[in-house]
Amino acid sequence: MDLAYLRAHPEHLPTFLTHQRIRETPVSGGDICAASRLTLDDGHSVFAKTWPERAARPLPEGFFAAEAAGLRWLREAGPVPVPDVLVALPDLLALDWVEPGEPTPEAAEAFGRDLAGLHRAGAPAFGADWPGFIGALPQDNTPDPGPWPDWFARRRLLPYLRMSVDGGALDGAGAALVEQVVERIGEFGGDDQPARLHGDLWPGNLLWGADGRVWLVDPAAHGGHRETDLAQLALFGGPPHLDRITAAYREAWPLADGWRERVPLHQLHLLLVHTAIFGAAYADAVLSTARAALRGPDRATVEG
């Protein structure tokens, strides 16, 4: 099997893998899926993701289809490099291989400008035209005209707060703190023009390529507030050269005053996803972020 054959017959890839007709090398691929590098007969490499055989939960219906739709939607916008989807089957996703490289200040600055361009490509509504996932959890992408604060509370905060409480990761006091953020969310303001978001842009979903560019992988793509992507990028220590990324982004498309004070609000979504999936280990992060978010509206006049 070479690349031309794979593009023409993507449905044949599982058969070739089953009969070991393709060289397969395990690689790191995140916390959810099993990942491997496939070497085809013409020497071309492919990145493949499958659901682990011993996973704690069954493969959700539409899981890989959602990721493929998000990758294509981001790729069609143009500015930021996104791997090409070669195979999108119910139980397997295969993408063009991106050779890893080293983070550089130049790549960071180019990525900041390109991310602004991706966001400017926009979206027809908050949400997306396909059912979404964030990690292994469903994410409600029902298209919604907004306004953004109401949509973010209903679609991105409250569902994962409920999951976190039901799973025992957050107690009543913790839930009440997050609910205070929801009650005051209108004070943060919002953007009525949906941006085209990656949607799960923690630093691990940036791939620094050998070509000197930063590639986007593993999206939970949808229309949302552009500050959400930037806030998520700062989580868990941030990527290399985060200051260069942010400065280049702001030069290409300045952020509204008070954006720094809104960072905790935007980060709260992904942290609640973590308590919903991984449990109480992330509870302290949720609580401290909620407290910081509640301080934000009181300082909304601070210059960005």
PDB file of C-alpha atoms in Angstrom:
ATOM      1  CA  MET A   1       0.000   0.000   0.000  1.00  0.00           C
ATOM      2  CA  ASP A   2       1.351   3.409  -1.007  1.00  0.00           C
ATOM      3  CA  LEU A   3      -0.092   6.865  -0.365  1.00  0.00           C
ATOM      4  CA  ALA A   4      -1.949   7.051  -3.679  1.00  0.00           C
ATOM      5  CA  TYR A   5      -3.636   3.696  -3.009  1.00  0.00           C
ATOM      6  CA  LEU A   6      -4.507   4.755   0.563  1.00  0.00           C
ATOM      7  CA  ARG A   7      -6.139   7.958  -0.675  1.00  0.00           C
ATOM      8  CA  ALA A   8      -8.135   6.002  -3.245  1.00  0.00           C
ATOM      9  CA  HIS A   9      -9.118   3.158  -0.883  1.00  0.00           C
ATOM     10  CA  PRO A  10      -9.056   4.430   2.731  1.00  0.00           C
ATOM     11  CA  GLU A  11     -11.460   1.684   3.812  1.00  0.00           C
ATOM     12  CA  HIS A  12      -8.746  -0.916   3.128  1.00  0.00           C
ATOM     13  CA  LEU A  13      -6.347   0.354   5.811  1.00  0.00           C
ATOM     14  CA  PRO A  14      -7.743  -1.838   8.645  1.00  0.00           C
ATOM     15  CA  THR A  15      -7.309  -4.964   6.523  1.00  0.00           C
ATOM     16  CA  PHE A  16      -3.687  -4.143   5.759  1.00  0.00           C
ATOM     17  CA  LEU A  17      -3.048  -3.506   9.462  1.00  0.00           C
ATOM     18  CA  THR A  18      -4.744  -6.727  10.514  1.00  0.00           C
ATOM     19  CA  HIS A  19      -2.567  -8.765   8.159  1.00  0.00           C
ATOM     20  CA  GLN A  20       0.582  -6.824   9.122  1.00  0.00           C
ATOM     21  CA  ARG A  21       1.138  -5.582   5.598  1.00  0.00           C
ATOM     22  CA  ILE A  22       2.217  -2.161   6.893  1.00  0.00           C
ATOM     23  CA  ARG A  23       5.090  -1.333   9.220  1.00  0.00           C
ATOM     24  CA  GLU A  24       3.556   0.019  12.453  1.00  0.00           C
ATOM     25  CA  THR A  25       5.506   1.807  15.191  1.00  0.00           C
ATOM     26  CA  PRO A  26       3.795   2.966  18.424  1.00  0.00           C
ATOM     27  CA  VAL A  27       4.134   6.692  19.193  1.00  0.00           C
ATOM     28  CA  SER A  28       2.786   9.009  21.854  1.00  0.00           C
ATOM     29  CA  GLY A  29      -0.691  10.186  20.976  1.00  0.00           C
ATOM     30  CA  GLY A  30      -2.378  11.679  24.020  1.00  0.00           C
ATOM     31  CA  ASP A  31      -4.327  10.362  27.001  1.00  0.00           C
ATOM     32  CA  ILE A  32      -7.292   8.846  25.160  1.00  0.00           C
ATOM     33  CA  CYS A  33      -6.271   6.943  22.021  1.00  0.00           C
ATOM     34  CA  ALA A  34      -3.581   4.503  20.938  1.00  0.00           C
ATOM     35  CA  ALA A  35      -1.357   6.070  18.280  1.00  0.00           C
ATOM     36  CA  SER A  36       1.146   4.716  15.780  1.00  0.00           C
ATOM     37  CA  ARG A  37       3.314   5.709  12.840  1.00  0.00           C
ATOM     38  CA  LEU A  38       2.568   3.720   9.704  1.00  0.00           C
ATOM     39  CA  THR A  39       5.252   3.437   7.038  1.00  0.00           C
ATOM     40  CA  LEU A  40       3.824   2.768   3.569  1.00  0.00           C
ATOM     41  CA  ASP A  41       5.515   0.988   0.674  1.00  0.00           C
ATOM     42  CA  ASP A  42       6.549   4.279  -0.943  1.00  0.00           C
ATOM     43  CA  GLY A  43       8.239   5.414   2.281  1.00  0.00           C
ATOM     44  CA  HIS A  44       5.459   7.850   3.157  1.00  0.00           C
ATOM     45  CA  SER A  45       4.509   7.974   6.852  1.00  0.00           C
ATOM     46  CA  VAL A  46       0.997   8.217   8.267  1.00  0.00           C
ATOM     47  CA  PHE A  47      -0.172   8.983  11.810  1.00  0.00           C
ATOM     48  CA  ALA A  48      -2.961   6.611  12.901  1.00  0.00           C
ATOM     49  CA  LYS A  49      -5.239   6.705  15.971  1.00  0.00           C
ATOM     50  CA  THR A  50      -7.416   3.892  17.267  1.00  0.00           C
ATOM     51  CA  TRP A  51      -9.471   3.288  20.392  1.00  0.00           C
ATOM     52  CA  PRO A  52      -7.483   1.172  22.907  1.00  0.00           C
ATOM     53  CA  GLU A  53      -8.686  -2.432  23.150  1.00  0.00           C
ATOM     54  CA  ARG A  54      -8.619  -2.330  26.968  1.00  0.00           C
ATOM     55  CA  ALA A  55     -10.136   1.129  27.328  1.00  0.00           C
ATOM     56  CA  ALA A  56     -12.284   1.715  30.410  1.00  0.00           C
ATOM     57  CA  ARG A  57     -15.200   2.834  28.257  1.00  0.00           C
ATOM     58  CA  PRO A  58     -16.402   1.808  24.777  1.00  0.00           C
ATOM     59  CA  LEU A  59     -15.633   3.899  21.712  1.00  0.00           C
ATOM     60  CA  PRO A  60     -18.249   6.676  21.562  1.00  0.00           C
ATOM     61  CA  GLU A  61     -20.259   6.729  18.364  1.00  0.00           C
ATOM     62  CA  GLY A  62     -19.015   9.419  16.012  1.00  0.00           C
ATOM     63  CA  PHE A  63     -15.793  10.033  17.971  1.00  0.00           C
ATOM     64  CA  PHE A  64     -13.334   9.914  15.063  1.00  0.00           C
ATOM     65  CA  ALA A  65     -15.838  11.481  12.661  1.00  0.00           C
ATOM     66  CA  ALA A  66     -16.025  14.533  14.929  1.00  0.00           C
ATOM     67  CA  GLU A  67     -12.250  14.910  15.035  1.00  0.00           C
ATOM     68  CA  ALA A  68     -11.993  14.524  11.264  1.00  0.00           C
ATOM     69  CA  ALA A  69     -14.695  17.161  10.712  1.00  0.00           C
ATOM     70  CA  GLY A  70     -12.903  19.563  13.039  1.00  0.00           C
ATOM     71  CA  LEU A  71      -9.523  19.028  11.391  1.00  0.00           C
ATOM     72  CA  ARG A  72     -10.971  19.633   7.924  1.00  0.00           C
ATOM     73  CA  TRP A  73     -12.815  22.752   9.096  1.00  0.00           C
ATOM     74  CA  LEU A  74      -9.664  24.217  10.604  1.00  0.00           C
ATOM     75  CA  ARG A  75      -7.560  23.225   7.603  1.00  0.00           C
ATOM     76  CA  GLU A  76      -9.893  24.849   5.083  1.00  0.00           C
ATOM     77  CA  ALA A  77      -9.446  28.213   6.820  1.00  0.00           C
ATOM     78  CA  GLY A  78      -5.812  28.196   5.728  1.00  0.00           C
ATOM     79  CA  PRO A  79      -3.573  30.166   8.113  1.00  0.00           C
ATOM     80  CA  VAL A  80      -2.457  27.491  10.607  1.00  0.00           C
ATOM     81  CA  PRO A  81      -1.017  24.180   9.366  1.00  0.00           C
ATOM     82  CA  VAL A  82      -3.334  21.234  10.096  1.00  0.00           C
ATOM     83  CA  PRO A  83      -2.570  17.617   9.067  1.00  0.00           C
ATOM     84  CA  ASP A  84      -4.566  16.290   6.128  1.00  0.00           C
ATOM     85  CA  VAL A  85      -7.181  13.655   6.977  1.00  0.00           C
ATOM     86  CA  LEU A  86      -6.386  10.535   4.933  1.00  0.00           C
ATOM     87  CA  VAL A  87      -8.715   8.003   6.552  1.00  0.00           C
ATOM     88  CA  ALA A  88     -11.754   8.629   8.752  1.00  0.00           C
ATOM     89  CA  LEU A  89     -13.495   5.374   9.704  1.00  0.00           C
ATOM     90  CA  PRO A  90     -15.714   4.670  12.722  1.00  0.00           C
ATOM     91  CA  ASP A  91     -12.840   3.012  14.615  1.00  0.00           C
ATOM     92  CA  LEU A  92      -9.739   4.572  13.043  1.00  0.00           C
ATOM     93  CA  LEU A  93      -8.364   7.965  12.019  1.00  0.00           C
ATOM     94  CA  ALA A  94      -5.255   8.394   9.859  1.00  0.00           C
ATOM     95  CA  LEU A  95      -3.550  11.700   9.126  1.00  0.00           C
ATOM     96  CA  ASP A  96      -0.575  12.859   7.129  1.00  0.00           C
ATOM     97  CA  TRP A  97       2.572  12.504   9.220  1.00  0.00           C
ATOM     98  CA  VAL A  98       4.197  15.685  10.575  1.00  0.00           C
ATOM     99  CA  GLU A  99       7.873  15.286  11.383  1.00  0.00           C
ATOM    100  CA  PRO A 100       8.509  16.724  14.865  1.00  0.00           C
ATOM    101  CA  GLY A 101      11.013  19.532  15.333  1.00  0.00           C
ATOM    102  CA  GLU A 102      12.239  21.919  18.008  1.00  0.00           C
ATOM    103  CA  PRO A 103      10.305  24.947  19.314  1.00  0.00           C
ATOM    104  CA  THR A 104      11.785  28.241  18.131  1.00  0.00           C
ATOM    105  CA  PRO A 105      10.884  31.885  18.773  1.00  0.00           C
ATOM    106  CA  GLU A 106      10.366  32.384  15.039  1.00  0.00           C
ATOM    107  CA  ALA A 107       7.883  29.509  14.822  1.00  0.00           C
ATOM    108  CA  ALA A 108       6.075  30.829  17.903  1.00  0.00           C
ATOM    109  CA  GLU A 109       5.672  34.291  16.413  1.00  0.00           C
ATOM    110  CA  ALA A 110       4.448  32.902  13.100  1.00  0.00           C
ATOM    111  CA  PHE A 111       1.961  30.719  14.970  1.00  0.00           C
ATOM    112  CA  GLY A 112       0.627  33.689  16.930  1.00  0.00           C
ATOM    113  CA  ARG A 113      -0.066  35.577  13.703  1.00  0.00           C
ATOM    114  CA  ASP A 114      -1.540  32.500  12.045  1.00  0.00           C
ATOM    115  CA  LEU A 115      -3.804  31.753  15.019  1.00  0.00           C
ATOM    116  CA  ALA A 116      -5.235  35.261  14.732  1.00  0.00           C
ATOM    117  CA  GLY A 117      -5.913  34.544  11.062  1.00  0.00           C
ATOM    118  CA  LEU A 118      -7.647  31.274  11.910  1.00  0.00           C
ATOM    119  CA  HIS A 119      -9.892  33.000  14.427  1.00  0.00           C
ATOM    120  CA  ARG A 120     -10.713  35.729  11.892  1.00  0.00           C
ATOM    121  CA  ALA A 121     -12.004  33.050   9.505  1.00  0.00           C
ATOM    122  CA  GLY A 122     -15.011  32.929  11.801  1.00  0.00           C
ATOM    123  CA  ALA A 123     -17.914  30.532  12.189  1.00  0.00           C
ATOM    124  CA  PRO A 124     -21.608  30.794  11.264  1.00  0.00           C
ATOM    125  CA  ALA A 125     -22.668  30.336  14.908  1.00  0.00           C
ATOM    126  CA  PHE A 126     -21.418  29.283  18.320  1.00  0.00           C
ATOM    127  CA  GLY A 127     -20.998  25.515  18.203  1.00  0.00           C
ATOM    128  CA  ALA A 128     -20.596  23.535  14.992  1.00  0.00           C
ATOM    129  CA  ASP A 129     -22.459  21.528  12.363  1.00  0.00           C
ATOM    130  CA  TRP A 130     -21.351  18.164  13.792  1.00  0.00           C
ATOM    131  CA  PRO A 131     -21.685  16.492  17.228  1.00  0.00           C
ATOM    132  CA  GLY A 132     -18.618  17.296  19.289  1.00  0.00           C
ATOM    133  CA  PHE A 133     -16.263  15.648  21.760  1.00  0.00           C
ATOM    134  CA  ILE A 134     -13.752  17.049  24.226  1.00  0.00           C
ATOM    135  CA  GLY A 135     -11.426  14.260  25.239  1.00  0.00           C
ATOM    136  CA  ALA A 136     -13.704  11.227  25.487  1.00  0.00           C
ATOM    137  CA  LEU A 137     -16.708  13.264  26.626  1.00  0.00           C
ATOM    138  CA  PRO A 138     -19.516  14.510  24.387  1.00  0.00           C
ATOM    139  CA  GLN A 139     -19.569  18.264  23.787  1.00  0.00           C
ATOM    140  CA  ASP A 140     -22.817  19.899  22.725  1.00  0.00           C
ATOM    141  CA  ASN A 141     -22.133  21.669  19.426  1.00  0.00           C
ATOM    142  CA  THR A 142     -25.740  22.563  18.630  1.00  0.00           C
ATOM    143  CA  PRO A 143     -25.399  25.774  16.547  1.00  0.00           C
ATOM    144  CA  ASP A 144     -26.455  28.750  18.640  1.00  0.00           C
ATOM    145  CA  PRO A 145     -26.640  32.471  17.775  1.00  0.00           C
ATOM    146  CA  GLY A 146     -25.634  33.477  21.294  1.00  0.00           C
ATOM    147  CA  PRO A 147     -25.091  35.794  23.039  1.00  0.00           C
ATOM    148  CA  TRP A 148     -21.737  34.280  23.942  1.00  0.00           C
ATOM    149  CA  PRO A 149     -21.933  34.447  27.784  1.00  0.00           C
ATOM    150  CA  ASP A 150     -25.240  32.575  27.881  1.00  0.00           C
ATOM    151  CA  TRP A 151     -24.037  29.997  25.353  1.00  0.00           C
ATOM    152  CA  PHE A 152     -20.725  29.442  27.189  1.00  0.00           C
ATOM    153  CA  ALA A 153     -22.504  28.914  30.491  1.00  0.00           C
ATOM    154  CA  ARG A 154     -25.112  26.488  29.098  1.00  0.00           C
ATOM    155  CA  ARG A 155     -22.942  24.524  26.672  1.00  0.00           C
ATOM    156  CA  ARG A 156     -19.413  24.676  28.089  1.00  0.00           C
ATOM    157  CA  LEU A 157     -19.575  25.136  31.873  1.00  0.00           C
ATOM    158  CA  LEU A 158     -22.735  23.651  33.366  1.00  0.00           C
ATOM    159  CA  PRO A 159     -22.649  20.237  31.604  1.00  0.00           C
ATOM    160  CA  TYR A 160     -19.136  19.469  32.911  1.00  0.00           C
ATOM    161  CA  LEU A 161     -19.922  20.909  36.321  1.00  0.00           C
ATOM    162  CA  ARG A 162     -22.804  18.410  36.575  1.00  0.00           C
ATOM    163  CA  MET A 163     -20.564  15.545  35.447  1.00  0.00           C
ATOM    164  CA  SER A 164     -17.902  16.561  37.970  1.00  0.00           C
ATOM    165  CA  VAL A 165     -20.410  16.665  40.846  1.00  0.00           C
ATOM    166  CA  ASP A 166     -22.071  13.400  39.816  1.00  0.00           C
ATOM    167  CA  GLY A 167     -18.660  11.729  39.630  1.00  0.00           C
ATOM    168  CA  GLY A 168     -17.674  12.946  43.090  1.00  0.00           C
ATOM    169  CA  ALA A 169     -14.848  15.211  41.890  1.00  0.00           C
ATOM    170  CA  LEU A 170     -16.483  18.392  43.242  1.00  0.00           C
ATOM    171  CA  ASP A 171     -18.535  18.746  46.430  1.00  0.00           C
ATOM    172  CA  GLY A 172     -21.454  21.084  47.051  1.00  0.00           C
ATOM    173  CA  ALA A 173     -19.265  24.011  48.085  1.00  0.00           C
ATOM    174  CA  GLY A 174     -17.135  23.656  44.963  1.00  0.00           C
ATOM    175  CA  ALA A 175     -20.199  23.448  42.756  1.00  0.00           C
ATOM    176  CA  ALA A 176     -21.632  26.570  44.400  1.00  0.00           C
ATOM    177  CA  LEU A 177     -18.439  28.479  43.613  1.00  0.00           C
ATOM    178  CA  VAL A 178     -18.620  27.583  39.922  1.00  0.00           C
ATOM    179  CA  GLU A 179     -22.326  28.420  39.916  1.00  0.00           C
ATOM    180  CA  GLN A 180     -21.417  31.920  41.124  1.00  0.00           C
ATOM    181  CA  VAL A 181     -19.285  32.316  38.005  1.00  0.00           C
ATOM    182  CA  VAL A 182     -22.235  31.217  35.880  1.00  0.00           C
ATOM    183  CA  GLU A 183     -24.555  33.667  37.646  1.00  0.00           C
ATOM    184  CA  ARG A 184     -22.173  36.562  36.988  1.00  0.00           C
ATOM    185  CA  ILE A 185     -21.094  35.545  33.494  1.00  0.00           C
ATOM    186  CA  GLY A 186     -22.930  38.432  31.868  1.00  0.00           C
ATOM    187  CA  GLU A 187     -20.541  40.816  33.628  1.00  0.00           C
ATOM    188  CA  PHE A 188     -17.581  39.519  31.634  1.00  0.00           C
ATOM    189  CA  GLY A 189     -18.905  40.725  28.293  1.00  0.00           C
ATOM    190  CA  GLY A 190     -18.511  38.624  25.186  1.00  0.00           C
ATOM    191  CA  ASP A 191     -17.973  38.510  21.465  1.00  0.00           C
ATOM    192  CA  ASP A 192     -21.105  38.208  19.348  1.00  0.00           C
ATOM    193  CA  GLN A 193     -19.048  37.252  16.276  1.00  0.00           C
ATOM    194  CA  PRO A 194     -18.004  33.597  16.686  1.00  0.00           C
ATOM    195  CA  ALA A 195     -14.355  32.856  15.971  1.00  0.00           C
ATOM    196  CA  ARG A 196     -13.102  29.618  14.408  1.00  0.00           C
ATOM    197  CA  LEU A 197     -11.593  27.823  17.424  1.00  0.00           C
ATOM    198  CA  HIS A 198      -9.410  24.781  17.925  1.00  0.00           C
ATOM    199  CA  GLY A 199     -11.384  24.342  21.145  1.00  0.00           C
ATOM    200  CA  ASP A 200      -8.939  22.151  23.109  1.00  0.00           C
ATOM    201  CA  LEU A 201      -5.798  24.216  22.707  1.00  0.00           C
ATOM    202  CA  TRP A 202      -3.778  23.158  25.724  1.00  0.00           C
ATOM    203  CA  PRO A 203      -0.024  23.098  24.951  1.00  0.00           C
ATOM    204  CA  GLY A 204       0.022  19.355  24.240  1.00  0.00           C
ATOM    205  CA  ASN A 205      -2.094  19.919  21.130  1.00  0.00           C
ATOM    206  CA  LEU A 206       0.566  22.043  19.453  1.00  0.00           C
ATOM    207  CA  LEU A 207       2.963  20.071  17.256  1.00  0.00           C
ATOM    208  CA  TRP A 208       6.240  21.884  16.602  1.00  0.00           C
ATOM    209  CA  GLY A 209       7.260  20.635  13.170  1.00  0.00           C
ATOM    210  CA  ALA A 210      10.656  20.089  11.601  1.00  0.00           C
ATOM    211  CA  ASP A 211       9.471  22.457   8.857  1.00  0.00           C
ATOM    212  CA  GLY A 212       9.661  25.357  11.322  1.00  0.00           C
ATOM    213  CA  ARG A 213       5.897  25.681  11.696  1.00  0.00           C
ATOM    214  CA  VAL A 214       3.476  24.949  14.541  1.00  0.00           C
ATOM    215  CA  TRP A 215       0.741  22.474  13.597  1.00  0.00           C
ATOM    216  CA  LEU A 216      -2.651  22.035  15.270  1.00  0.00           C
ATOM    217  CA  VAL A 217      -3.762  18.523  16.288  1.00  0.00           C
ATOM    218  CA  ASP A 218      -6.521  16.895  18.378  1.00  0.00           C
ATOM    219  CA  PRO A 219      -9.120  19.657  18.085  1.00  0.00           C
ATOM    220  CA  ALA A 220     -12.549  20.026  19.623  1.00  0.00           C
ATOM    221  CA  ALA A 221     -13.245  22.596  16.914  1.00  0.00           C
ATOM    222  CA  HIS A 222     -16.254  24.917  17.019  1.00  0.00           C
ATOM    223  CA  GLY A 223     -17.321  28.534  16.842  1.00  0.00           C
ATOM    224  CA  GLY A 224     -16.631  30.383  20.078  1.00  0.00           C
ATOM    225  CA  HIS A 225     -14.831  33.281  21.734  1.00  0.00           C
ATOM    226  CA  ARG A 226     -11.255  33.698  20.478  1.00  0.00           C
ATOM    227  CA  GLU A 227      -9.979  34.386  23.992  1.00  0.00           C
ATOM    228  CA  THR A 228     -10.868  30.774  24.896  1.00  0.00           C
ATOM    229  CA  ASP A 229      -8.121  29.325  22.675  1.00  0.00           C
ATOM    230  CA  LEU A 230      -5.561  31.780  24.050  1.00  0.00           C
ATOM    231  CA  ALA A 231      -6.549  31.094  27.656  1.00  0.00           C
ATOM    232  CA  GLN A 232      -6.344  27.327  27.200  1.00  0.00           C
ATOM    233  CA  LEU A 233      -2.905  27.734  25.653  1.00  0.00           C
ATOM    234  CA  ALA A 234      -1.643  29.173  28.950  1.00  0.00           C
ATOM    235  CA  LEU A 235      -2.744  26.128  30.996  1.00  0.00           C
ATOM    236  CA  PHE A 236      -0.399  23.535  32.500  1.00  0.00           C
ATOM    237  CA  GLY A 237       2.685  25.721  32.235  1.00  0.00           C
ATOM    238  CA  GLY A 238       2.045  26.910  28.690  1.00  0.00           C
ATOM    239  CA  PRO A 239       4.036  26.044  25.553  1.00  0.00           C
ATOM    240  CA  PRO A 240       7.577  27.244  24.832  1.00  0.00           C
ATOM    241  CA  HIS A 241       7.752  30.921  23.854  1.00  0.00           C
ATOM    242  CA  LEU A 242       4.176  31.652  24.976  1.00  0.00           C
ATOM    243  CA  ASP A 243       5.046  35.333  25.342  1.00  0.00           C
ATOM    244  CA  ARG A 244       6.116  35.443  21.672  1.00  0.00           C
ATOM    245  CA  ILE A 245       2.897  33.702  20.592  1.00  0.00           C
ATOM    246  CA  THR A 246       0.705  36.118  22.539  1.00  0.00           C
ATOM    247  CA  ALA A 247       2.582  39.238  21.441  1.00  0.00           C
ATOM    248  CA  ALA A 248       2.432  38.243  17.764  1.00  0.00           C
ATOM    249  CA  TYR A 249      -1.269  37.422  18.068  1.00  0.00           C
ATOM    250  CA  ARG A 250      -2.051  40.789  19.672  1.00  0.00           C
ATOM    251  CA  GLU A 251      -0.043  42.606  17.008  1.00  0.00           C
ATOM    252  CA  ALA A 252      -2.037  40.856  14.277  1.00  0.00           C
ATOM    253  CA  TRP A 253      -5.405  41.266  16.024  1.00  0.00           C
ATOM    254  CA  PRO A 254      -5.481  43.296  19.279  1.00  0.00           C
ATOM    255  CA  LEU A 255      -7.495  41.881  22.166  1.00  0.00           C
ATOM    256  CA  ALA A 256     -10.197  43.816  23.999  1.00  0.00           C
ATOM    257  CA  ASP A 257      -9.343  45.638  27.229  1.00  0.00           C
ATOM    258  CA  GLY A 258      -9.426  43.413  30.295  1.00  0.00           C
ATOM    259  CA  TRP A 259      -8.552  40.217  28.436  1.00  0.00           C
ATOM    260  CA  ARG A 260      -6.081  39.133  31.113  1.00  0.00           C
ATOM    261  CA  GLU A 261      -8.788  39.274  33.779  1.00  0.00           C
ATOM    262  CA  ARG A 262     -11.003  37.032  31.638  1.00  0.00           C
ATOM    263  CA  VAL A 263      -8.394  34.269  31.244  1.00  0.00           C
ATOM    264  CA  PRO A 264      -9.636  32.240  34.278  1.00  0.00           C
ATOM    265  CA  LEU A 265     -13.214  32.272  32.977  1.00  0.00           C
ATOM    266  CA  HIS A 266     -12.130  30.800  29.655  1.00  0.00           C
ATOM    267  CA  GLN A 267      -9.858  28.249  31.340  1.00  0.00           C
ATOM    268  CA  LEU A 268     -12.650  27.021  33.596  1.00  0.00           C
ATOM    269  CA  HIS A 269     -14.259  25.012  30.783  1.00  0.00           C
ATOM    270  CA  LEU A 270     -11.239  22.793  30.150  1.00  0.00           C
ATOM    271  CA  LEU A 271     -10.509  22.372  33.851  1.00  0.00           C
ATOM    272  CA  LEU A 272     -14.092  21.209  34.476  1.00  0.00           C
ATOM    273  CA  VAL A 273     -13.613  18.724  31.641  1.00  0.00           C
ATOM    274  CA  HIS A 274     -10.580  17.424  33.555  1.00  0.00           C
ATOM    275  CA  THR A 275     -12.521  16.942  36.798  1.00  0.00           C
ATOM    276  CA  ALA A 276     -15.278  15.225  34.809  1.00  0.00           C
ATOM    277  CA  ILE A 277     -12.783  12.803  33.203  1.00  0.00           C
ATOM    278  CA  PHE A 278      -9.956  12.412  35.735  1.00  0.00           C
ATOM    279  CA  GLY A 279     -11.678  13.204  39.027  1.00  0.00           C
ATOM    280  CA  ALA A 280     -10.751  15.132  42.155  1.00  0.00           C
ATOM    281  CA  ALA A 281      -7.068  15.497  41.232  1.00  0.00           C
ATOM    282  CA  TYR A 282      -8.062  18.658  39.347  1.00  0.00           C
ATOM    283  CA  ALA A 283     -10.563  19.970  41.915  1.00  0.00           C
ATOM    284  CA  ASP A 284      -8.149  22.488  43.460  1.00  0.00           C
ATOM    285  CA  ALA A 285      -7.364  23.871  39.999  1.00  0.00           C
ATOM    286  CA  VAL A 286     -11.084  24.321  39.293  1.00  0.00           C
ATOM    287  CA  LEU A 287     -11.686  26.085  42.613  1.00  0.00           C
ATOM    288  CA  SER A 288      -8.717  28.457  42.351  1.00  0.00           C
ATOM    289  CA  THR A 289      -9.629  29.279  38.752  1.00  0.00           C
ATOM    290  CA  ALA A 290     -13.260  29.950  39.677  1.00  0.00           C
ATOM    291  CA  ARG A 291     -12.135  32.311  42.454  1.00  0.00           C
ATOM    292  CA  ALA A 292      -9.840  34.123  40.037  1.00  0.00           C
ATOM    293  CA  ALA A 293     -12.666  34.387  37.513  1.00  0.00           C
ATOM    294  CA  LEU A 294     -14.937  35.975  40.105  1.00  0.00           C
ATOM    295  CA  ARG A 295     -12.319  38.655  40.707  1.00  0.00           C
ATOM    296  CA  GLY A 296     -12.224  39.369  36.972  1.00  0.00           C
ATOM    297  CA  PRO A 297     -15.454  41.366  36.459  1.00  0.00           C
ATOM    298  CA  ASP A 298     -14.449  43.713  39.288  1.00  0.00           C
ATOM    299  CA  ARG A 299     -11.335  44.652  37.297  1.00  0.00           C
ATOM    300  CA  ALA A 300     -12.850  44.678  33.841  1.00  0.00           C
ATOM    301  CA  THR A 301     -11.722  48.238  33.167  1.00  0.00           C
ATOM    302  CA  VAL A 302      -8.041  47.281  33.436  1.00  0.00           C
ATOM    303  CA  GLU A 303      -6.250  47.870  30.133  1.00  0.00           C
ATOM    304  CA  GLY A 304      -5.369  44.744  28.102  1.00  0.00           C
TER     305      GLY A 304
END
